[in-house]
XYZ file of C-alpha atoms in Angstrom:
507
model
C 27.834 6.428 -10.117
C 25.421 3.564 -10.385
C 26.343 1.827 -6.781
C 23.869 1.884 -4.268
C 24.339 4.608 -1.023
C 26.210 3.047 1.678
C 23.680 4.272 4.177
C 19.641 4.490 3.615
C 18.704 8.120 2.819
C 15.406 9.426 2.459
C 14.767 11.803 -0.413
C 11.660 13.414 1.514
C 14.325 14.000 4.840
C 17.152 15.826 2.465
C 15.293 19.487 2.064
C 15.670 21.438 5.363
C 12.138 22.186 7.207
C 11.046 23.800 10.433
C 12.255 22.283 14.080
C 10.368 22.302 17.553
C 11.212 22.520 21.027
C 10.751 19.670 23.369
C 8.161 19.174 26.057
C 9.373 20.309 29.158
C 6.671 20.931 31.351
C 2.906 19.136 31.837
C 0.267 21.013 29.864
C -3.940 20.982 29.666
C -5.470 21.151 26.351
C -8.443 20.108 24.573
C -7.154 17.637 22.174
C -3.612 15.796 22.445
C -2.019 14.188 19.094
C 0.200 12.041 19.139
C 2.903 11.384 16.002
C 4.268 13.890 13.769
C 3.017 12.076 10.529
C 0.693 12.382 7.985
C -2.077 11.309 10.331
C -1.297 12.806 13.787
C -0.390 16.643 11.155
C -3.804 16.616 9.432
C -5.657 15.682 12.746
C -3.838 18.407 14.682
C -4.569 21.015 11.252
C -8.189 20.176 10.709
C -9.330 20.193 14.479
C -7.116 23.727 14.929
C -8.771 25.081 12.017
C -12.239 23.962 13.881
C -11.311 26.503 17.112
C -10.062 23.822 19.392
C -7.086 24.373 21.272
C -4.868 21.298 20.147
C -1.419 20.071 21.378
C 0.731 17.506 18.871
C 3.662 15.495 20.066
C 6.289 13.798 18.315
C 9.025 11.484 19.337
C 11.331 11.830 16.737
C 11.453 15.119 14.377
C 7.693 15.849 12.382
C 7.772 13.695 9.416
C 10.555 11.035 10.352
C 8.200 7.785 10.672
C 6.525 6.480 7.675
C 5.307 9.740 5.936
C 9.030 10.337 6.111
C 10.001 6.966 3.982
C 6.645 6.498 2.223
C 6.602 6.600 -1.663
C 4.512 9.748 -1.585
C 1.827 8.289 -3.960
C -1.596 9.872 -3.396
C -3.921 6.929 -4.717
C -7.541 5.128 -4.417
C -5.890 2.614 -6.530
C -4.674 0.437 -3.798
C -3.035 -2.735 -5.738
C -6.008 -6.146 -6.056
C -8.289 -3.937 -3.679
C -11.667 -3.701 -4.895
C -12.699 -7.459 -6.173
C -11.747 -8.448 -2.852
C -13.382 -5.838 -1.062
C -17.047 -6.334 -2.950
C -16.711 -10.132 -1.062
C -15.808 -9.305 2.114
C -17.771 -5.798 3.058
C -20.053 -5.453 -0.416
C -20.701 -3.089 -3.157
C -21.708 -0.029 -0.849
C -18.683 -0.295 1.517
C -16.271 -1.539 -1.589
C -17.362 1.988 -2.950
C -17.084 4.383 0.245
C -13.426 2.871 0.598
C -12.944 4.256 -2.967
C -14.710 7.684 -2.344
C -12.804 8.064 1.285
C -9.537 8.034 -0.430
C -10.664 10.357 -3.119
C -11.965 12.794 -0.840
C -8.267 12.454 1.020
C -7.124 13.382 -2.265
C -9.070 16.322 -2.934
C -7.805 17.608 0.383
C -4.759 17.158 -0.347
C -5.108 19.485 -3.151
C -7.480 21.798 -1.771
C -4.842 22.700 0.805
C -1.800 22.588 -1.291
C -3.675 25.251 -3.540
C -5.551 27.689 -0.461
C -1.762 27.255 1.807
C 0.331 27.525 -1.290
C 2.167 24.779 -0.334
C 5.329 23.823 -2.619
C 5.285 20.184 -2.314
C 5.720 19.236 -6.316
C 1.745 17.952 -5.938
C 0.570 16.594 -9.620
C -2.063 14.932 -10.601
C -1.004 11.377 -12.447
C -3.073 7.864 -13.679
C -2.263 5.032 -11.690
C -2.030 1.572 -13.635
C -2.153 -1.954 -12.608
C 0.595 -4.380 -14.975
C 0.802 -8.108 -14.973
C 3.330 -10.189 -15.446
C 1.741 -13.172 -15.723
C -0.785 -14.924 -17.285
C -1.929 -15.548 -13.969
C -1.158 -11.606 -12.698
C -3.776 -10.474 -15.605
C -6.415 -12.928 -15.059
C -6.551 -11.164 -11.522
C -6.106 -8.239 -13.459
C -9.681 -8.448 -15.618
C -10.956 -9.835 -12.064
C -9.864 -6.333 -10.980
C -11.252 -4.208 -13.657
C -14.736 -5.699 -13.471
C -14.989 -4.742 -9.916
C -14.139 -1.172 -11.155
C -17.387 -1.617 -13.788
C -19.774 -2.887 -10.718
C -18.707 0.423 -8.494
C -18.542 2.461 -11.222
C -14.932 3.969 -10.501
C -12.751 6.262 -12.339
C -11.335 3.848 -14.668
C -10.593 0.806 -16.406
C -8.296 -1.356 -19.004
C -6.590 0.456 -21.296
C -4.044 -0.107 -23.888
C -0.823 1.955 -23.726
C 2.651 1.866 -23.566
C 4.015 0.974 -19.841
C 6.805 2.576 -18.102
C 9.481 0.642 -20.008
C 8.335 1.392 -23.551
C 6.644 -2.109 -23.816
C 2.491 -1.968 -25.471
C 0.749 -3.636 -22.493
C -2.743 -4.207 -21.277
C -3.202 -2.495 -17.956
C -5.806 -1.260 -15.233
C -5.753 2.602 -15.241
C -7.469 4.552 -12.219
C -7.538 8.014 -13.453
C -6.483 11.439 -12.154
C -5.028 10.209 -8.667
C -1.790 12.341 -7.476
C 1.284 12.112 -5.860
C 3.632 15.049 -4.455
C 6.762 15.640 -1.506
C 5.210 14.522 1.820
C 7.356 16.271 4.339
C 7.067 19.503 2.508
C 3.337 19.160 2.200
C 3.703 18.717 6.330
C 5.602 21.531 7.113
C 2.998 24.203 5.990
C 0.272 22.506 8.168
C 3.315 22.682 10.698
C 3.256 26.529 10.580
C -0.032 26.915 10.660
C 0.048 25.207 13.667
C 2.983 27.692 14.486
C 0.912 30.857 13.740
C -2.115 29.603 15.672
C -0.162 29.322 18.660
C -1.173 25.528 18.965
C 2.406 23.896 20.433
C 4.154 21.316 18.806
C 6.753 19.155 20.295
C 9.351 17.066 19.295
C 12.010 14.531 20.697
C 9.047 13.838 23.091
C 7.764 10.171 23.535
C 4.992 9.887 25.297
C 5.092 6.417 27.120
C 1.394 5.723 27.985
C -1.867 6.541 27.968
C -3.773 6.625 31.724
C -7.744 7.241 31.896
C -9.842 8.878 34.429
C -12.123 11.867 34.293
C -9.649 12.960 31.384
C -7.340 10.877 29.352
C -3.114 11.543 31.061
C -0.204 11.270 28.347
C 3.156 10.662 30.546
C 5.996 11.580 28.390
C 9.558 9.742 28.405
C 10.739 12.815 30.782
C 8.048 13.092 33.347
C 5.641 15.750 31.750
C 2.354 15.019 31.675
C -0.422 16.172 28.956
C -3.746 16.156 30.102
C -6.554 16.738 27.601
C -10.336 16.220 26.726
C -9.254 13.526 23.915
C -6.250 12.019 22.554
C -5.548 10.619 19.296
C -2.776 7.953 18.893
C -1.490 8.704 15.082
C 1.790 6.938 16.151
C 1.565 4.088 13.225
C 1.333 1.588 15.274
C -0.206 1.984 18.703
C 2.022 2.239 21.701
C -0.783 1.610 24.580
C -3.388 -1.300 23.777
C -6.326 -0.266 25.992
C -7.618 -3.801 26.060
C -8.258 -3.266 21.948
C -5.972 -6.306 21.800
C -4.067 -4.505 18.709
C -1.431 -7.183 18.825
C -3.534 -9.897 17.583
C -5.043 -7.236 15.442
C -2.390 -5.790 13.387
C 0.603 -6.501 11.425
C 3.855 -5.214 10.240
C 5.601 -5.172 6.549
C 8.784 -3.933 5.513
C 9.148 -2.537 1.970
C 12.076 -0.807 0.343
C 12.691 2.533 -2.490
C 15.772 2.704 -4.596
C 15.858 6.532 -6.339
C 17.161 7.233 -9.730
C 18.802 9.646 -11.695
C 18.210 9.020 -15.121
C 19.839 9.949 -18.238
C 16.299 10.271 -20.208
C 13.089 11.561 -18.998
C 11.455 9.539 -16.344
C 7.807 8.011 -17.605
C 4.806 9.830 -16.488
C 2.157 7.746 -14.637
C 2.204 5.934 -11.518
C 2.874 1.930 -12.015
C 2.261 -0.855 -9.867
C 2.549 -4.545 -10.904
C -0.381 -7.218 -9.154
C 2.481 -10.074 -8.543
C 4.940 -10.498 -6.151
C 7.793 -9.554 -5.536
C 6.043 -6.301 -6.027
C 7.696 -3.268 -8.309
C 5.841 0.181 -7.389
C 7.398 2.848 -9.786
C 6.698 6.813 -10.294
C 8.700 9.728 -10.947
C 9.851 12.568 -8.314
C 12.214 15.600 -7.965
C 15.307 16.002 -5.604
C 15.609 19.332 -3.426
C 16.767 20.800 -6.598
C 14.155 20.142 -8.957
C 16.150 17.843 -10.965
C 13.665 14.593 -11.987
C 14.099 11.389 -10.315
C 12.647 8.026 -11.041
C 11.625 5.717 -8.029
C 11.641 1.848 -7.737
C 10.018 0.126 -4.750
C 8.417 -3.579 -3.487
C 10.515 -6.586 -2.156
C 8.263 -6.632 0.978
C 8.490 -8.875 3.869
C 7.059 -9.501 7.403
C 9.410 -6.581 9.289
C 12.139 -8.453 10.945
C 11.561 -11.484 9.689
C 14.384 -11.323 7.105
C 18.045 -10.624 8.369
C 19.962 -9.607 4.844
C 17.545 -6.795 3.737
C 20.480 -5.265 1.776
C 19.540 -7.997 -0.896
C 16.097 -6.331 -1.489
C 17.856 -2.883 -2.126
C 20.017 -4.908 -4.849
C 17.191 -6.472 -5.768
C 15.476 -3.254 -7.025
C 18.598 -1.637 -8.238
C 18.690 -4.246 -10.765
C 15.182 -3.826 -11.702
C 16.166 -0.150 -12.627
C 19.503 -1.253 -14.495
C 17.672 -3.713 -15.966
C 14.809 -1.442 -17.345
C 16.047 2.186 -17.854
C 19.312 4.350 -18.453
C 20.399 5.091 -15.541
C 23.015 7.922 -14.365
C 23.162 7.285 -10.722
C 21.370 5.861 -7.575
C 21.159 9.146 -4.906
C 18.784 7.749 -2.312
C 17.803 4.705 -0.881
C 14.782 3.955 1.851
C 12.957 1.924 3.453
C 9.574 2.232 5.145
C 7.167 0.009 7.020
C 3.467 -0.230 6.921
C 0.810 -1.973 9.265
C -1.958 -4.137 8.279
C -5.073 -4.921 10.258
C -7.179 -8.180 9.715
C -9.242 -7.189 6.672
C -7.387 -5.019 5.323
C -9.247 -1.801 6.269
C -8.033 0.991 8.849
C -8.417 1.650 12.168
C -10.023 5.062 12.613
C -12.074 6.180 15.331
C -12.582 5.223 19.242
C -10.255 2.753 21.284
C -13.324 1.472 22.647
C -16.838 1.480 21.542
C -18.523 4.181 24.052
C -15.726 6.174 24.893
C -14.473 9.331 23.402
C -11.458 10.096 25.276
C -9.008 8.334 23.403
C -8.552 7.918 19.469
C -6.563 5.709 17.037
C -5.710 5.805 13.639
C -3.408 2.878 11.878
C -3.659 -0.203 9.792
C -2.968 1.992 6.593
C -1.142 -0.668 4.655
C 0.768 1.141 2.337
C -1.492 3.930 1.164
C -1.366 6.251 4.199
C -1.254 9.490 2.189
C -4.959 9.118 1.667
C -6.194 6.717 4.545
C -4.199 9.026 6.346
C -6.342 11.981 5.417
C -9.148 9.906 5.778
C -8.307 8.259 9.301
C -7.744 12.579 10.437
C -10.920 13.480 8.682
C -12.975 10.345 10.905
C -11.456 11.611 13.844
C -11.801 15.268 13.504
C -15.513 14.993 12.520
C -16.069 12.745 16.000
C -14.113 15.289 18.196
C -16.282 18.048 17.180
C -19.676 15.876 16.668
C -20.031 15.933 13.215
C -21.042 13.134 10.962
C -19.227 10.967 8.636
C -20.262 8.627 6.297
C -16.959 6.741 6.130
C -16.444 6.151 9.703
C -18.145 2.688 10.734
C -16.397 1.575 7.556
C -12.842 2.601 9.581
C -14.304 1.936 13.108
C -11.547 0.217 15.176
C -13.933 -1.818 17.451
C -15.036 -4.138 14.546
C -14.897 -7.595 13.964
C -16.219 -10.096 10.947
C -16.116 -13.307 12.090
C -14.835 -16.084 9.233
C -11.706 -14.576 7.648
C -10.584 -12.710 9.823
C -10.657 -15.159 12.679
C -8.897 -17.017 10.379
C -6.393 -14.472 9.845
C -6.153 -13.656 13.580
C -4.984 -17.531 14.241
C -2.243 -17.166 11.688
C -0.955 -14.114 12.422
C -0.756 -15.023 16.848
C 0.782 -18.346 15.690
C 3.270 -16.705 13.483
C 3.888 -14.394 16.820
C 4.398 -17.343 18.712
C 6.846 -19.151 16.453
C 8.916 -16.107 16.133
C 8.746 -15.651 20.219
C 9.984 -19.268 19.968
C 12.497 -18.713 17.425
C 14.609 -15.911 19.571
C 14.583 -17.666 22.568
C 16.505 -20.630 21.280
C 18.868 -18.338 19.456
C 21.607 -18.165 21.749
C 23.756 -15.832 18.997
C 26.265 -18.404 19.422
C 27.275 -18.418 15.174
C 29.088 -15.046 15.871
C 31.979 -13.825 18.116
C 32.216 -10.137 18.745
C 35.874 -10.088 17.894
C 35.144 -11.220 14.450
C 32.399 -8.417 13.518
C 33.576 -6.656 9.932
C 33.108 -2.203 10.176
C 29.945 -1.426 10.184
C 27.954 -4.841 11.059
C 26.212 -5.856 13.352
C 24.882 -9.537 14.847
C 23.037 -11.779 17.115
C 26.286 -12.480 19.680
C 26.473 -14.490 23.364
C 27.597 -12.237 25.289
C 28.054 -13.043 29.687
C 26.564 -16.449 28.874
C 23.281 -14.859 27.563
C 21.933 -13.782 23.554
C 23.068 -9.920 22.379
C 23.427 -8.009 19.925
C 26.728 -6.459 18.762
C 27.597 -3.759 16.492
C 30.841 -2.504 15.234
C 31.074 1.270 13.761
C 33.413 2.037 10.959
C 35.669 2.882 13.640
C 35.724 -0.154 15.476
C 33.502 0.866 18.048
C 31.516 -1.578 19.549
C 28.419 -1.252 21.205
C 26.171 -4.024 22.610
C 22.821 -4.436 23.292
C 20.283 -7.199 24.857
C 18.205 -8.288 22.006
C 14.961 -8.345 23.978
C 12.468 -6.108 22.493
C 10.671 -4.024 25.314
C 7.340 -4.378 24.012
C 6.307 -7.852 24.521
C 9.716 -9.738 24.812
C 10.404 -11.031 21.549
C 14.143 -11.772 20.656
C 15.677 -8.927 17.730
C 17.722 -9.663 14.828
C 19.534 -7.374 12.798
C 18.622 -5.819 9.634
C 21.734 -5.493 7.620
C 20.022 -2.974 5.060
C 19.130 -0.272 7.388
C 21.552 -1.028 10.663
C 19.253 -1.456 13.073
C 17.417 -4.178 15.428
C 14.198 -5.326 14.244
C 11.451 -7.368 16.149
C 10.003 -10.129 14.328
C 6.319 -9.899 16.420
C 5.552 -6.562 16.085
C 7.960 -4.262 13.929
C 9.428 -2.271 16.569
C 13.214 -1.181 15.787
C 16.181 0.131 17.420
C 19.196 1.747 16.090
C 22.695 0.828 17.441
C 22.827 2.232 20.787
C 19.027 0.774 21.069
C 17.133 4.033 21.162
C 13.900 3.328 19.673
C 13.292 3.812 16.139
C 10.088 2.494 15.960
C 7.301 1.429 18.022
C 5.091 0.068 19.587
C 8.177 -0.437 21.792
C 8.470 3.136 23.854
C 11.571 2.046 25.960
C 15.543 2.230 25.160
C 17.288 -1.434 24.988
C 19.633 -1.920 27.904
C 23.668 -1.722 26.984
C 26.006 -4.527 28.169
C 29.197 -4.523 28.946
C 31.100 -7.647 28.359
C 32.376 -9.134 31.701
């Protein structure tokens, strides 16, 4: 009862919700959105609730990227986030960060409330915990940065989510609720205000002229006034250089049934590995407790069934378990300073929109990102957006951080193409596992199903030509530069790779 899933299952993707037909034939509209998640859905909702006559896209089903595998916290309290972000922006931009994501969070509500939406939305504290001596000097370091911008909260002195009396950072009254659900009512909105929405269509790039093109995967083409990429991470660069620019983690969710009642609050600890943990409900109401952290560069790590264990333990370790339903994992992208990208491709130009670089709080810099973008479509101010504007740049740090990031890039570009998958022989795969294999002379990548299927695959991404590897946790092929993934047959699962990996057939 206690073992881990064989397969990674989303709790968010288990209750049944609304499909969509795919695009078939080109369109004209004002405003094209691409991605299906919490971004692209609350762009699409606030600019059709403005009059304008908006298309959204989706290459997957609505919900299945990150909002689908998030931990569904609603929270300003974003880990160590506000000492750090008095030194690098100031007090006044430390504090708009703050009072961006509470406004995302007031949305949130405000909407759940007017559309009725049940999407278990509750109101919780969120609390810092150290660890460490270390961990709570950071800690205080924290908390005084909450004094200087005045925030909702502070150190307090309670009892923690395992029963110990600790000293921790609360942030009060921050939320957290069911994602997809929350998604499908702005979905039928959409639905009843005849704006189409689309699914299992990938649009494949982005061309400019008078008015912004999106080709889709089959041939259709979208034209529109303005497009907005909400596709995580973006698919077409448009000389923004977003590959220097942005990076990908990997983080992982175990769920629990428990046999007592799950702790109220919302805890995350300031160390690593990190150890996020809040309570939810299953599909029928019955009260789960999740477990996530054990982060990583995505791809960089081959055996990511180890960080599942990892956090399994955490949850044997700390609480009475019954059983272990659901297990996830999602991944987030990072810019340079560690604010979003939410606004213009290019300084100037209007035609095309971005929003990513959420870390791992895009519930509310979600909201936020639609809210930037909404308010520039339809000329309205907002305070928040040169905070989020994508076309920035502070010199120092992140230069800095730009080096290390294009040389990690590089060594990882390196890495593949000296891997010639020669450790592995196809013959010798084990049901259900998958490796790098030389296959015809050159590097592959071979799976075998728990039927002894095998399928093969060329292990070069086709983004930018980095080599895969597999991820053993999840069963798919992961690229180590920029956290695009592939399932078996090498259909994208992630971008910013838009095309298929080739099959090979062993000569």
């Amino acid at each position: 009862m206690n073992k881990l899933p064989e397969q990674p299952v989303s709790l968010w993707r288990e209750r049944p919700t609304q499909t969509f037909p795919a695009l078939e034939e080109d369109l004209d509209t004002e405003v094209c959105v691409i991605g299906g998640g919490i971004a692209g859905v609350s762009t699409a909702f606030m600019l059709a609730r403005r009059g304008f006559q908006v298309v959204l896209v989706e290459a997957d089903r609505m919900g299945a990227g990150t909002t689908g595998w998030t931990t569904a916290k609603i929270t300003s309290q974003h880990g160590l986030k506000y000492a750090d972000l008095i030194d690098q922006v100031g007090v006044d931009n430390a504090r708009l960060y703050y009072d961006a994501n509470e406004d995302a969070i007031s949305w949130i509500e405000r909407m759940t409330r007017k559309l009725n939406i049940d999407c278990n939305f509750e109101r919780q504290n969120a609390y810092l915990y150290a660890d460490t001596e270390a961990g709570m000097t950071q800690l205080e370091r924290e908390a005084e940065a909450y004094l200087k911008l005045e925030l909702d909260g502070g150190m307090v002195e309670k009892e923690a989510f395992d029963g110990t009396k600790r000293r921790m950072l609360a942030m009060y009254d921050q939320a957290q609720f069911h994602p997809v659900c929350f998604l499908a009512k702005l979905l039928r909105y959409l639905e009843v205000e005849n704006m189409p929405v689309f699914e299992q269509s990938r649009a494949v790039d982005i061309k400019r002229g008078k008015r912004p093109q999106v080709l889709m995967e089959n041939g259709s083409v979208v034209m529109a006034d303005h497009v907005v990429m909400a596709t995580h991470y973006p698919f077409k660069d448009l000389q923004a250089l977003f590959v220097a620019r942005l990076h990908v983690e990997r983080s992982y969710s175990v769920a629990f049934r428990l046999n007592t009642k799950a702790p109220e609050g919302m805890y995350l600890n300031v160390e690593s590995p990190k150890r996020s943990i809040r309570r939810a409900f299953d599909t029928d109401g019955r009260e789960l407790l999740l477990i996530g952290g054990e982060g990583h560069t995505s791809g960089q790590k081959v055996n990511t069934l180890e960080n599942y264990k990892k956090l399994h333990q955490f949850g044997l370790d700390h609480f009475d378990t019954a059983a272990v339903p659901y297990r996830w994992a999602s991944q987030d992208v990072f810019t340079l300073d560690g604010l979003p990208y939410a606004g213009p491709v290019n300084p100037g130009k209007d035609d095309v929109f971005v929003a990513t670089g959420f870390a791992k709080w895009g519930m509310t810099n979600g909201v936020a990102a639609a809210q930037i973008i909404a308010d520039r479509i339809t000329e309205k101010r907002n305070e928040y957006a040169p905070l989020y504007t994508p076309s920035r740049f502070r010199p120092g740090k992140e230069m800095k951080h730009a080096v290390k990031e294009n040389m990690d890039v590089a060594m990882e570009f390196v890495r593949g193409k000296l891997d010639r998958g020669k450790s592995k022989k196809v013959e010798d795969l084990d049901f259900n596992e998958g490796a790098v294999v030389n296959v015809n002379g050159k590097r592959a990548g071979a799976y075998k199903d728990e039927h002894g299927h095998v399928t093969i695959v060329d292990t070069t991404c086709t983004h930018l030509g980095c080599e895969l590897y597999w991820n053993n946790g999840d069963r798919s092929w992961d690229c180590p530069c920029h956290g695009s993934r592939f399932n078996t047959d090498g259909d994208v699962l992630e971008g910013p790779a838009v095309k298929p990996l080739d099959q090979i057939k062993e000569e």
